[in-house]
Coordinates of C-alpha atoms and ligand atoms in Angstrom, one line a residue:
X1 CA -16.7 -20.5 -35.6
X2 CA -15.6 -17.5 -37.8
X3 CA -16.7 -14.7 -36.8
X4 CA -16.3 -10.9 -39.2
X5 CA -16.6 -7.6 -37.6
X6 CA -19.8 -6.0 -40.1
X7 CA -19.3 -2.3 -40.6
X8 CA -23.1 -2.0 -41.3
X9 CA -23.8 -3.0 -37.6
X10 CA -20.5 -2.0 -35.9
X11 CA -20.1 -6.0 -34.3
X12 CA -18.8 -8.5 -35.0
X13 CA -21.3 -11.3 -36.1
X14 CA -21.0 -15.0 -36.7
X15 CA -20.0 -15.8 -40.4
X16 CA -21.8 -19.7 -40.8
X17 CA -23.4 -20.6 -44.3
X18 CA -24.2 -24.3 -45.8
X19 CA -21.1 -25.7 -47.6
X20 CA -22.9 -26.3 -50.7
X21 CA -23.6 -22.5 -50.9
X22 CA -21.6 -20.5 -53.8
X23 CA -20.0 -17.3 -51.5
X24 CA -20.7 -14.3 -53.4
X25 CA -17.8 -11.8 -52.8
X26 CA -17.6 -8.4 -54.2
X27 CA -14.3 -5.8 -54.1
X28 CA -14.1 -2.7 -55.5
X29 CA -11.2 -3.1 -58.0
X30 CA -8.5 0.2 -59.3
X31 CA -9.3 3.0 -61.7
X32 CA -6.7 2.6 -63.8
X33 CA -5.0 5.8 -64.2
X34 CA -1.6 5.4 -62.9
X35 CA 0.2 2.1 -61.4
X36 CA -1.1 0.7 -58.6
X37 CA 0.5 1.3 -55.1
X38 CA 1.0 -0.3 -51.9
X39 CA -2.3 1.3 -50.4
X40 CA -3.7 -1.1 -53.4
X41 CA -1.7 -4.1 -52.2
X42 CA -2.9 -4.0 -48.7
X43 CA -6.7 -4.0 -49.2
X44 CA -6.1 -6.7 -52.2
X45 CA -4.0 -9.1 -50.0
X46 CA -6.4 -8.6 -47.6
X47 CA -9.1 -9.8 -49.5
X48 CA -6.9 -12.7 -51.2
X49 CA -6.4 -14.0 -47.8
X50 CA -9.8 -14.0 -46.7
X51 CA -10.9 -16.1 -49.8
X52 CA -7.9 -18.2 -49.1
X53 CA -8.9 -18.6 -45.3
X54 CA -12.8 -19.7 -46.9
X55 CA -11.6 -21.5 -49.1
X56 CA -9.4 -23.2 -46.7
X57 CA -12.6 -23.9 -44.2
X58 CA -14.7 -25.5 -47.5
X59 CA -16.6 -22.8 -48.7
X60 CA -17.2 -22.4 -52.3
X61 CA -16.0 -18.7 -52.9
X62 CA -17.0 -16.7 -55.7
X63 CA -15.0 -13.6 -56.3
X64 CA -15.5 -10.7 -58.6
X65 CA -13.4 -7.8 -58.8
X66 CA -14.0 -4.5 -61.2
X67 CA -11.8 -2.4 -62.9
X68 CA -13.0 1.3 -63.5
X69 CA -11.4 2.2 -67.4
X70 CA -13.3 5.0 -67.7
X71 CA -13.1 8.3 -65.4
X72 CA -12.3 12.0 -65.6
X73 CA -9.0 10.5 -64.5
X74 CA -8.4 8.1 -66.8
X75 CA -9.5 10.6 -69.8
X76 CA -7.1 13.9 -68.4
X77 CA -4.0 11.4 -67.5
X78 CA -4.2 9.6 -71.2
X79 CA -4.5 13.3 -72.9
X80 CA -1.4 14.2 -71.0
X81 CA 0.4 10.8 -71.9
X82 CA -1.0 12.0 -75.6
X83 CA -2.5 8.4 -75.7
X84 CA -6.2 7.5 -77.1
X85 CA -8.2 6.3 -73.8
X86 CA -8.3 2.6 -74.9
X87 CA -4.6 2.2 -75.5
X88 CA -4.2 3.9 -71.9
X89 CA -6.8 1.7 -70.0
X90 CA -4.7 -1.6 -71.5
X91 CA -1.4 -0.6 -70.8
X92 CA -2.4 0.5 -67.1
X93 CA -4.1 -2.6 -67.2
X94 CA -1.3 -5.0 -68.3
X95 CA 1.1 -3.5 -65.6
X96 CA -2.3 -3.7 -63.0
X97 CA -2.0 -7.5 -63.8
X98 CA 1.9 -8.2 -63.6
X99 CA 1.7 -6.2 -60.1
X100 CA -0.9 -8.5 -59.3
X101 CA 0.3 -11.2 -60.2
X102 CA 4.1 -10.6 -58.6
X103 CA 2.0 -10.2 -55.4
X104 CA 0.7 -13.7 -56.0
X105 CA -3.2 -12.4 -55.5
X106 CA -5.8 -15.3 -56.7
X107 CA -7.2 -14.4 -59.6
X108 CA -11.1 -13.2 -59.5
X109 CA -13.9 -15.4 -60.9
X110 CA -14.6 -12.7 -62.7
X111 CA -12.9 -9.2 -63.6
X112 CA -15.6 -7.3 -65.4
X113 CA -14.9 -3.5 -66.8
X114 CA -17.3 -0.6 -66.6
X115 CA -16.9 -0.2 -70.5
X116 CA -18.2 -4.1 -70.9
X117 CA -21.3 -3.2 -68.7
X118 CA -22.9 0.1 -70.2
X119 CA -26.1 -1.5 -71.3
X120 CA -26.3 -3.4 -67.7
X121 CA -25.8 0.5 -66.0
X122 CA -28.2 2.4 -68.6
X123 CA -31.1 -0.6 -67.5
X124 CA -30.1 0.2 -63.5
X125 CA -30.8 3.8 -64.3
X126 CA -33.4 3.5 -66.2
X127 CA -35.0 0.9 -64.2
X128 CA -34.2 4.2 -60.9
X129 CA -35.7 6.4 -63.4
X130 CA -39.4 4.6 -63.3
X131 CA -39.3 4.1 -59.6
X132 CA -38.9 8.0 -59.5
X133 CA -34.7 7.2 -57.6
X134 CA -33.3 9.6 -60.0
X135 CA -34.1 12.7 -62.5
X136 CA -32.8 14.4 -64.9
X137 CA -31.2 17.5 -63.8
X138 CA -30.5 21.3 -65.9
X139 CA -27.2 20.3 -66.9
X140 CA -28.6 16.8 -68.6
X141 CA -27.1 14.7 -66.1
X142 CA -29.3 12.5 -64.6
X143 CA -28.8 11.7 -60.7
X144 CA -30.0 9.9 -57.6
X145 CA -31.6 12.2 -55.3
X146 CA -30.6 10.9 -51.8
X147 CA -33.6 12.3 -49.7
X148 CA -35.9 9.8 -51.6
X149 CA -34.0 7.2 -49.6
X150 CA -35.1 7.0 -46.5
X151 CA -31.5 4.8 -45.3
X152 CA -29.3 7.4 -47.2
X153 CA -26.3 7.3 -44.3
X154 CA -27.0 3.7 -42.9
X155 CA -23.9 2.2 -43.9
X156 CA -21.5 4.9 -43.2
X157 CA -23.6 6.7 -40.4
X158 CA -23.2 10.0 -41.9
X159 CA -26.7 10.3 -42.0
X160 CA -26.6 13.6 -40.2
X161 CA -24.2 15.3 -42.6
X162 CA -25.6 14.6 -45.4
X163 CA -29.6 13.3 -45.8
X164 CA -31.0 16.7 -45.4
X165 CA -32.7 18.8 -48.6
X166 CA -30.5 21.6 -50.2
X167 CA -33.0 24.6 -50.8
X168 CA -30.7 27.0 -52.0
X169 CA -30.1 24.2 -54.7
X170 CA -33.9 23.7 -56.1
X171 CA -34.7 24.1 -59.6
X172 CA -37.9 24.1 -61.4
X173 CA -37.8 19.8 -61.0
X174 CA -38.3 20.6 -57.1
X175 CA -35.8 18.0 -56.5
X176 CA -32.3 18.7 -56.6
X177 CA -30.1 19.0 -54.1
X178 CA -26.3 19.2 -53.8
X179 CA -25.5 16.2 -52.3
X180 CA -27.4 13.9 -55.1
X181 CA -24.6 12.0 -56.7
X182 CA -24.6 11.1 -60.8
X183 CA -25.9 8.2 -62.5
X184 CA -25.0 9.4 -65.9
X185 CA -22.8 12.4 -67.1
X186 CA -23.9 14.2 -69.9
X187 CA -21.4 14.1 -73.2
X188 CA -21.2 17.7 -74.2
X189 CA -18.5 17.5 -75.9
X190 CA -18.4 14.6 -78.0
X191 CA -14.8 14.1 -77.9
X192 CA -14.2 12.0 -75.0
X193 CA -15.5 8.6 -74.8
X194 CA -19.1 8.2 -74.6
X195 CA -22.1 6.0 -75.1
X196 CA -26.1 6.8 -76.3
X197 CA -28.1 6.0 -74.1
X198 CA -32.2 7.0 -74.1
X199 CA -31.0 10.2 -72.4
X200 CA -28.5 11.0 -75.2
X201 CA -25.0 10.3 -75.5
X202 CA -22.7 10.2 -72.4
X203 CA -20.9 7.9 -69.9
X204 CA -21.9 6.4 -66.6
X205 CA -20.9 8.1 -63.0
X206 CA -18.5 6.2 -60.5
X207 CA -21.0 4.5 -57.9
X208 CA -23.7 3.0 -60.4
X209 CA -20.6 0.6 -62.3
X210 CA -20.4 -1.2 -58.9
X211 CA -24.4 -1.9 -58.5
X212 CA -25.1 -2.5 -62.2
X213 CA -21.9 -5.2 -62.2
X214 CA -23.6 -6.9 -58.8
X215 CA -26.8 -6.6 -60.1
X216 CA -25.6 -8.4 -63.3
X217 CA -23.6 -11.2 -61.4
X218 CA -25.1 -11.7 -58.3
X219 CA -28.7 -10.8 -59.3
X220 CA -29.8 -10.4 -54.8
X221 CA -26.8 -11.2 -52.8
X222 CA -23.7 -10.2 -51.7
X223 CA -22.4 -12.0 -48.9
X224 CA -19.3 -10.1 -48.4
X225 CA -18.8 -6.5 -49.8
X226 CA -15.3 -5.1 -49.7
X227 CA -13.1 -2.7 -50.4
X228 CA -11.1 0.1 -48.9
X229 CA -12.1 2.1 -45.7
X230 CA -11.8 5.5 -47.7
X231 CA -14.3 4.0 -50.6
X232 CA -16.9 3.7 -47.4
X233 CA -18.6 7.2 -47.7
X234 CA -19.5 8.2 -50.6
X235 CA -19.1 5.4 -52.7
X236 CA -20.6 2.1 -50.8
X237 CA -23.1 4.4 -49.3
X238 CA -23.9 5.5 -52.4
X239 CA -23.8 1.7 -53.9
X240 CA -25.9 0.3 -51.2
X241 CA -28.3 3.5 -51.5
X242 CA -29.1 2.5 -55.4
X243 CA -29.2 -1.5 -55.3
X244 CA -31.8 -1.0 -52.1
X245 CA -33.8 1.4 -54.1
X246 CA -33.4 -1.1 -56.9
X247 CA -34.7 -3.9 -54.8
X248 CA -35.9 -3.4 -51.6
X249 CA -34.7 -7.5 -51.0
X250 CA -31.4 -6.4 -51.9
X251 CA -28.9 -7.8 -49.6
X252 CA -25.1 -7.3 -48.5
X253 CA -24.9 -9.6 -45.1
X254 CA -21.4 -8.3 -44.4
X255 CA -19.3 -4.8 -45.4
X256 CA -15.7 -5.5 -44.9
X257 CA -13.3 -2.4 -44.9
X258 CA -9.5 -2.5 -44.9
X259 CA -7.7 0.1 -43.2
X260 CA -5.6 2.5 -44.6
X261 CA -1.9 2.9 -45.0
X262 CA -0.2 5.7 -43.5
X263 CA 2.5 7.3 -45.1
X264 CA 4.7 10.0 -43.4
X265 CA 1.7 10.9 -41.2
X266 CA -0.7 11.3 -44.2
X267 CA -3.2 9.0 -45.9
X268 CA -1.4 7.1 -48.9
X269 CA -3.7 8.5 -51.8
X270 CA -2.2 9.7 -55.6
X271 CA -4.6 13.0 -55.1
X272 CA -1.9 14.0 -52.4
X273 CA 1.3 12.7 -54.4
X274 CA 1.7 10.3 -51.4
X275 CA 2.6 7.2 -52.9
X276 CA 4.8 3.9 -53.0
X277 CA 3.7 1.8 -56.3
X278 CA 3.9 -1.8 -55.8
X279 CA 6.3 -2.2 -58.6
X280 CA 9.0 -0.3 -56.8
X281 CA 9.2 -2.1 -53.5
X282 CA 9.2 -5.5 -55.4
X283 CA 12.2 -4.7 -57.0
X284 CA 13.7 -4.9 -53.2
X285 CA 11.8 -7.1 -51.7
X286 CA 9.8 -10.5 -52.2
X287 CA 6.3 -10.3 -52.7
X288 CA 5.8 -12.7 -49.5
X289 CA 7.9 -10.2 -47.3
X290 CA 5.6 -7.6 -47.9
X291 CA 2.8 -9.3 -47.6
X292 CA 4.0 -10.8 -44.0
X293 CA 4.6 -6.8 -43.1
X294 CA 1.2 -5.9 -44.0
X295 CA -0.6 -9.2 -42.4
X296 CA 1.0 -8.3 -39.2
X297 CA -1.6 -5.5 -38.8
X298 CA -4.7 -6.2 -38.2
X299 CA -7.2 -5.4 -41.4
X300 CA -8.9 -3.2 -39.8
X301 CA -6.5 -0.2 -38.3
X302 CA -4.7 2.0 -40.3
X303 CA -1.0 0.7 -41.3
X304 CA 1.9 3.2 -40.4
X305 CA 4.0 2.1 -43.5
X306 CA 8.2 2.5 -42.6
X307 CA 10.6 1.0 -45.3
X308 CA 12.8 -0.1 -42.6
X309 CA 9.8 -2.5 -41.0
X310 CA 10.4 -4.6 -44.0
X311 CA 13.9 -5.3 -43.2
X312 CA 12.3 -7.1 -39.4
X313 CA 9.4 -9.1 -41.5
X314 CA 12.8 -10.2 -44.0
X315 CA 14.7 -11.8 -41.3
X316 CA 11.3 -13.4 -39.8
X317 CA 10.7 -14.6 -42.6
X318 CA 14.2 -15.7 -43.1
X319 CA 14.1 -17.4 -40.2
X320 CA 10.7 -19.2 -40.9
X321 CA 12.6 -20.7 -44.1
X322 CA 15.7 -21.9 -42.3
X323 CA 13.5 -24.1 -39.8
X324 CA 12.0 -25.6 -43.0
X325 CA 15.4 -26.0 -44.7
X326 CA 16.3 -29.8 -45.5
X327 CA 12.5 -30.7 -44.0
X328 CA 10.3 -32.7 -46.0
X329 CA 7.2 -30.6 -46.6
X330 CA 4.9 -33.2 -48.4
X331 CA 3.8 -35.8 -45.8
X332 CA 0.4 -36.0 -47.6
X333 CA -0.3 -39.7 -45.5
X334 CA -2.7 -38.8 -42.5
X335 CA -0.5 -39.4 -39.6
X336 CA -1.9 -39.3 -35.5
X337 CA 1.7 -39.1 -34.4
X338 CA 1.7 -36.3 -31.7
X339 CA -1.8 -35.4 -32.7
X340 CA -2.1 -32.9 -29.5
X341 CA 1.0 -31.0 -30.3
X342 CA 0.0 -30.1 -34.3
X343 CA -3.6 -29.5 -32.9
X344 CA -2.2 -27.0 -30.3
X345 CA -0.5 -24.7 -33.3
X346 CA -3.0 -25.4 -35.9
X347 CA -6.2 -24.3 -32.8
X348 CA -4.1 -21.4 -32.5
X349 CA -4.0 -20.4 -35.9
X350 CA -7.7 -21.3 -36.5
X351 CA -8.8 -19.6 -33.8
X352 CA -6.9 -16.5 -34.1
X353 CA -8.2 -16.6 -38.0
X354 CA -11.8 -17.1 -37.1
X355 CA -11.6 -13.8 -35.0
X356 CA -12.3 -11.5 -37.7
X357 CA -9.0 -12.8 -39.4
X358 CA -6.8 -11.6 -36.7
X359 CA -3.7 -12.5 -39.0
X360 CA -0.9 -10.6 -36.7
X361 CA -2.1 -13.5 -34.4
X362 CA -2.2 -16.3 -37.1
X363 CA 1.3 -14.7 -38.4
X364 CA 3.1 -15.4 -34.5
X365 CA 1.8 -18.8 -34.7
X366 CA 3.7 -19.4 -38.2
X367 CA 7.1 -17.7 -35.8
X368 CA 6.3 -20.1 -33.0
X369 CA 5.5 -23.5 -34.6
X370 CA 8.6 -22.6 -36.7
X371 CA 10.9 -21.9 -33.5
X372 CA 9.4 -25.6 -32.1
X373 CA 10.5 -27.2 -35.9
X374 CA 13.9 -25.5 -35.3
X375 CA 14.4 -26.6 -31.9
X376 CA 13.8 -30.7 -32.3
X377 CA 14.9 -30.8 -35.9
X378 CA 18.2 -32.6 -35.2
X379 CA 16.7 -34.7 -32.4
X380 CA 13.4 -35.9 -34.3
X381 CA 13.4 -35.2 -38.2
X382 CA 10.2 -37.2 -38.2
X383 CA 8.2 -34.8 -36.1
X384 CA 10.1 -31.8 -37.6
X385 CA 9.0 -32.7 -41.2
X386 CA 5.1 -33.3 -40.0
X387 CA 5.2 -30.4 -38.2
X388 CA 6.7 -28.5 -41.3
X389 CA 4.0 -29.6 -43.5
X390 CA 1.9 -28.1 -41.1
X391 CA 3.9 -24.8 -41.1
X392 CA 3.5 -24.6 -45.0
X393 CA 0.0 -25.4 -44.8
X394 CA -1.0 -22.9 -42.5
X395 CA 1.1 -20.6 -44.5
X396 CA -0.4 -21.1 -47.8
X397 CA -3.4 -20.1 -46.2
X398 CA -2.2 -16.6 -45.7
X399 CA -0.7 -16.8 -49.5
X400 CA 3.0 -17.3 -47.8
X401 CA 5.6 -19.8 -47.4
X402 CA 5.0 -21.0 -51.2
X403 CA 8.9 -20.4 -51.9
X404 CA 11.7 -23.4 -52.2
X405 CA 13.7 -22.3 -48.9
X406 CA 16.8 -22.9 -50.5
X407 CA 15.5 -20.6 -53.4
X408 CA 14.3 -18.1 -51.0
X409 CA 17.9 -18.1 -48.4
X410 CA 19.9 -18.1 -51.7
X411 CA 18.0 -14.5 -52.3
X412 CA 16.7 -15.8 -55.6
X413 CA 13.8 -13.8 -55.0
X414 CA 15.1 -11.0 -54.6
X415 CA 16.2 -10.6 -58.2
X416 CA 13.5 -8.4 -59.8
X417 CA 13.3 -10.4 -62.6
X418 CA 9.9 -9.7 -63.6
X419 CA 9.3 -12.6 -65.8
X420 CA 10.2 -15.3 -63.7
X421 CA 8.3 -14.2 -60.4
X422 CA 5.5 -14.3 -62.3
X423 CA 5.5 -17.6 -64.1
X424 CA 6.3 -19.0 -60.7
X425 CA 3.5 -17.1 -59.1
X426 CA 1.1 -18.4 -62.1
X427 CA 1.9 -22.0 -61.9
X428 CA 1.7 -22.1 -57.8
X429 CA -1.9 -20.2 -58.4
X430 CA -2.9 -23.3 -61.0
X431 CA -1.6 -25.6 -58.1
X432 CA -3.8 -23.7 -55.7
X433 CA -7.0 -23.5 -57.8
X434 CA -6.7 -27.3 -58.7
X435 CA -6.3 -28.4 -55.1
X436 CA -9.8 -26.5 -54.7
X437 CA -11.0 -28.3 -57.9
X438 CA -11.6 -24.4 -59.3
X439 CA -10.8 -25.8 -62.8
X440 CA -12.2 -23.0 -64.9
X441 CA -9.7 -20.9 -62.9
X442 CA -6.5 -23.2 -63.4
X443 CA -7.8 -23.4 -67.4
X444 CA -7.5 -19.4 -67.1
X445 CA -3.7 -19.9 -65.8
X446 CA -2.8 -22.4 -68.0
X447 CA -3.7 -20.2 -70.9
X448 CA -1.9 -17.0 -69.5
X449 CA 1.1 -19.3 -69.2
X450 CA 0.9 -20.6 -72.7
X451 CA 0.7 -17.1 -74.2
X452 CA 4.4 -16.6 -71.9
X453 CA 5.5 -19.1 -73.7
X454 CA 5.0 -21.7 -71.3
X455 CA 3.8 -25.3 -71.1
X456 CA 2.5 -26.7 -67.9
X457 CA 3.4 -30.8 -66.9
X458 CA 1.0 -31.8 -64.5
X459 CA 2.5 -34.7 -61.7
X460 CA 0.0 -36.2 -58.9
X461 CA 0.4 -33.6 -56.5
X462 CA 1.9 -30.8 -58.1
X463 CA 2.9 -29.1 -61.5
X464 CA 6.1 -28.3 -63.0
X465 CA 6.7 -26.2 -66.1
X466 CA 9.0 -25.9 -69.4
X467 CA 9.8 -23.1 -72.1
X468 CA 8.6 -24.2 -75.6
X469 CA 11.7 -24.7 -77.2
Ligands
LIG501 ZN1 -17.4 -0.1 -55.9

């Protein structure tokens, strides 16, 4: 029974839903004002391997993932680039994508941007606006005053800090306080982006994008909310605090935070110029080798990042793909032979996953069941190659062990060629989304590939692929 620690009530609570039931999940996605880095990577493989994992168990998942494209950041950083906004936000996009991709991630069901969902943020404001959740302050913005919510602090339990009323603050409205967060900025000058809205031209805030973009999707109900532990307070306090105020029925059963990643001793974050970008440790390493190193802490504390770590989750890795070398990793017939020995790794696994996906567990299962394959394979190859289709299965699960392992051993994939990592990444994600009959998804893929120039040949179990031309 999975069970998923809920940073709204500090425990961890049992995670059991009818398998006919569409999984809404929701994860704050990148401003896109610079190229993503490895801080990025962790919460997003974090979340990939969760939907995986659901997936994996028979849920129906139902991902959605923003992108912010427009932000004080994304405005100042195009200026300096001397780029209009809109070419900025595409190009940061298209790289967002081909990091993404390189670090196979599932796609979203959905990937909506702010600038596609102004009229769904103007109604959320204007629907706060009538229920008397927000006012217009002296400067034309309009904000969310937080002492008119009783719960202001709930999620984060900062209630202390900040739900008290700032009287050195008060203007004529009687209402506003320091702490009240934007809804909508006023455009003053007319010369960055902006949109009209009934309270004259301007562009929305940060934390109403998220709630106008659930609102729109999942009209009541999140069932898990994540994102990074930094985006906890303000931002999914402030989120929460204008979709309850919205609709009191509003409901997020779980908040899932991933922790952060420690770099040099400080928090990995661009405002601090403390930053790896994704781009730049694929060029030395496979995607699945840092994806190993980051799955081998647990979600939830903060990851001390050291280069040199990912030379020790190479050689396991390695190692993992020499006990599958020569193995047949297909054995699609059912077979009860040794039944109690598969179960014994596979209840491992399971069991460590269902513990609020304790993958540094899950991961030494992989090592183990992989030192077994290594130690019978010359005296039973039968077993060996059951047992290693076993080991890939439980590996796909955490988005790994997806390589050939002679490709993989002959450092193939260590080549940073761009192009080719991901087309392969694109074609195993079709293979994954039609195992899970998700065939809107693999129609997604199979588009993408097309416009790279490449045509998909679908075989029974699996799908191979050739240049046009
Ligand atoms: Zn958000």
């Amino acid at each position: 029974m999975l069970k998923i620690f809920n940073t709204l009530t500090k425990k961890k609570e049992i995670f059991e839903y009818s398998f006919t039931k569409r999984i809404n999940i929701y994860v704050c996605g990148v401003t896109v004002y610079d190229l993503c880095h490895i801080g990025h990577a962790r919460t997003f493989i974090i979340f990939d391997v969760i939907i995986r994992y659901l997936q994996n168990l028979g849920y129906n998942t139902y991902y959605i993932r923003n992108i912010t494209d427009i932000d004080d950041k994304i405005i100042n950083r195009a200026k300096k680039k001397k780029e209009s906004v809109s070419f900025f936000v595409k190009r940061m996009i298209k790289l967002m994508h081909e990091d993404f991709l390189c670090l196979n991630l599932l796609f979203p069901n959905q990937e909506p941007r702010v600038t596609e969902c102004i009229s769904d943020i103007i109604f959320l404001i204007d629907s706060l606006l009538k229920k008397n959740y927000a006012y217009i302050a002296c400067n034309n913005d309009i904000l969310f005053p937080i002492s008119q919510y009783k719960n202001y602090g709930s999620l984060s339990r900062r209630i202390n800090n900040c739900c008290f009323h700032d009287n050195k603050n008060n203007n004529n409205l009687n209402f506003e306080s320091s702490k009240d967060f934007v809804l909508w900025k006023h455009s003053s000058n007319h010369v960055d982006p902006f949109w009209f809205s009934p309270w004259g031209p301007g562009r929305p805030g940060w934390h109403i994008e998220c709630s106008a973009i659930i609102n729109k999707f999942f009209k009541h109900e999140v069932n898990i909310h994540g994102g990074g532990i930094d985006l906890l307070f303000p931002h999914h306090e402030n989120e929460f605090a204008q979709l309850k105020s919205f609709k009191d029925y509003f409901s997020v059963q779980f908040w899932m935070h991933a922790g952060m990643v420690i770099l040099n001793n400080y928090k990995m974050s661009k405002s601090l110029s403390n930053t790896i970008t994704i781009r730049s440790l694929l060029k030395k390493y496979d995607s699945e080798v840092i994806r190993l190193y980051f799955l081998s802490t647990h979600y939830r504390h903060p990851l001390y990042f050291l280069e040199k770590n990912l030379c020790l989750f190479k050689n396991i890795l390695e190692k993992i793909y020499i006990s599958l070398l020569n193995c047949i990793t297909d054995m699609y017939i059912q077979t009860d032979y040794e039944i109690k020995l598969r179960n014994m790794f596979k209840d491992k696994f399971y069991h460590a996953m269902n513990d609020d996906f304790n993958t540094p567990q899950a991961c030494l299962v992989l090592q183990k069941l992989s030192q077994y394959i290594t130690k019978i394979k010359n005296s039973n190859i039968y077993l060996a190659n059951i047992l290693a289709t076993d080991l890939v299965k439980l590996g796909n699960v955490l988005g790994l062990l997806y390589h050939n392992p002679k490709d993989f051993l002959s450092n193939r994939y260590y080549i940073p060629d761009g192009q080719i990592n991901i087309i392969d990444n694109l074609v195993k994600m079709r293979n994954f989304y039609r195992l899970n009959k998700q065939w809107n998804l693999a129609d997604i893929v199979r588009k993408k590939l097309f416009t790279l120039g490449v045509i998909i040949e679908d075989n029974l179990n699996h799908s191979t692929y050739r240049f046009i031309n």
